CSV table of C-alpha atoms in Angstrom, one decimal:
chain,number,residue,atom,x,y,z
A,1,MET,CA,8.0,12.1,24.9
A,2,LEU,CA,11.1,12.1,22.8
A,3,LYS,CA,9.7,9.4,20.5
A,4,LYS,CA,6.6,11.5,19.8
A,5,ILE,CA,8.7,14.5,19.0
A,6,CYS,CA,10.9,12.5,16.6
A,7,LEU,CA,7.8,11.0,15.0
A,8,LEU,CA,6.1,14.3,14.4
A,9,PHE,CA,9.4,15.8,13.1
A,10,PHE,CA,9.8,13.1,10.5
A,11,LEU,CA,6.1,13.1,9.6
A,12,ILE,CA,6.3,16.8,8.9
A,13,LEU,CA,9.5,16.5,6.9
A,14,SER,CA,8.1,13.6,4.9
A,15,THR,CA,5.5,15.9,3.3
A,16,ALA,CA,8.3,17.4,1.3
A,17,ALA,CA,8.8,14.0,-0.4
A,18,ILE,CA,5.8,14.3,-2.7
A,19,ALA,CA,6.4,12.5,-6.0
A,20,GLN,CA,5.5,15.5,-8.2
A,21,ASP,CA,6.0,19.2,-7.7
A,22,GLU,CA,3.0,21.5,-8.1
A,23,PHE,CA,5.1,24.1,-9.9
A,24,ASP,CA,6.8,21.6,-12.3
A,25,PRO,CA,4.4,18.7,-12.8
A,26,GLY,CA,6.9,17.1,-15.3
A,27,PHE,CA,4.8,17.4,-18.4
A,28,GLY,CA,7.8,18.8,-20.4
A,29,ASP,CA,8.2,22.4,-21.6
A,30,GLU,CA,8.4,23.5,-17.9
A,31,GLY,CA,4.9,22.3,-17.2
A,32,GLY,CA,3.3,23.4,-20.4
A,33,GLY,CA,3.4,20.1,-22.2
A,34,ASP,CA,0.8,17.4,-22.6
A,35,ALA,CA,-0.2,15.5,-19.5
A,36,ALA,CA,-0.7,12.3,-21.5
A,37,ASP,CA,3.1,12.3,-22.3
A,38,ALA,CA,4.0,12.7,-18.6
A,39,PRO,CA,5.9,9.9,-17.0
A,40,ASN,CA,4.4,8.0,-14.0
A,41,ALA,CA,5.3,9.1,-10.5
A,42,PRO,CA,8.3,7.1,-9.1
A,43,ILE,CA,6.2,5.3,-6.5
A,44,ASP,CA,3.5,4.2,-8.9
A,45,GLY,CA,5.2,0.9,-9.8
A,46,ILE,CA,5.8,-0.4,-6.3
A,47,LEU,CA,2.6,0.6,-4.6
A,48,ILE,CA,1.2,-2.9,-4.1
A,49,PRO,CA,4.5,-4.4,-2.7
A,50,LEU,CA,4.8,-1.5,-0.3
A,51,PHE,CA,1.2,-2.1,0.9
A,52,ILE,CA,1.9,-5.8,1.4
A,53,SER,CA,5.2,-5.2,3.3
A,54,GLY,CA,3.5,-2.6,5.5
A,55,LEU,CA,0.7,-5.0,6.3
A,56,LEU,CA,3.1,-7.8,7.1
A,57,LEU,CA,5.3,-5.5,9.3
A,58,SER,CA,2.2,-4.3,11.2
A,59,ILE,CA,1.1,-7.9,11.9
A,60,TYR,CA,4.6,-8.8,13.1
A,61,VAL,CA,4.8,-5.8,15.4
A,62,LEU,CA,1.3,-6.4,16.9
A,63,ARG,CA,2.0,-10.1,17.6
A,64,LYS,CA,5.3,-9.2,19.2
A,65,LYS,CA,3.6,-6.7,21.5
A,66,GLU,CA,0.9,-9.2,22.3
A,67,ASN,CA,3.5,-11.8,23.3
A,68,GLN,CA,5.3,-9.2,25.5
A,69,LEU,CA,2.0,-8.4,27.4
A,70,ASN,CA,1.3,-12.1,28.1
């Protein structure tokens, strides 16, 4: 039960870690600038490595659980 509460707590808090703010989208001039000049979001460059590492981690955890059940 405590694990579920902690998981929900951190999932709810992680929504505050959005890459760009809706009030200041980072276009310059306090949001009034040109969107074409806007820098990329910080997570944009490492999206594929994050996906691959998440996939490998999930495979590892599933195999470990499978071995514990046998």
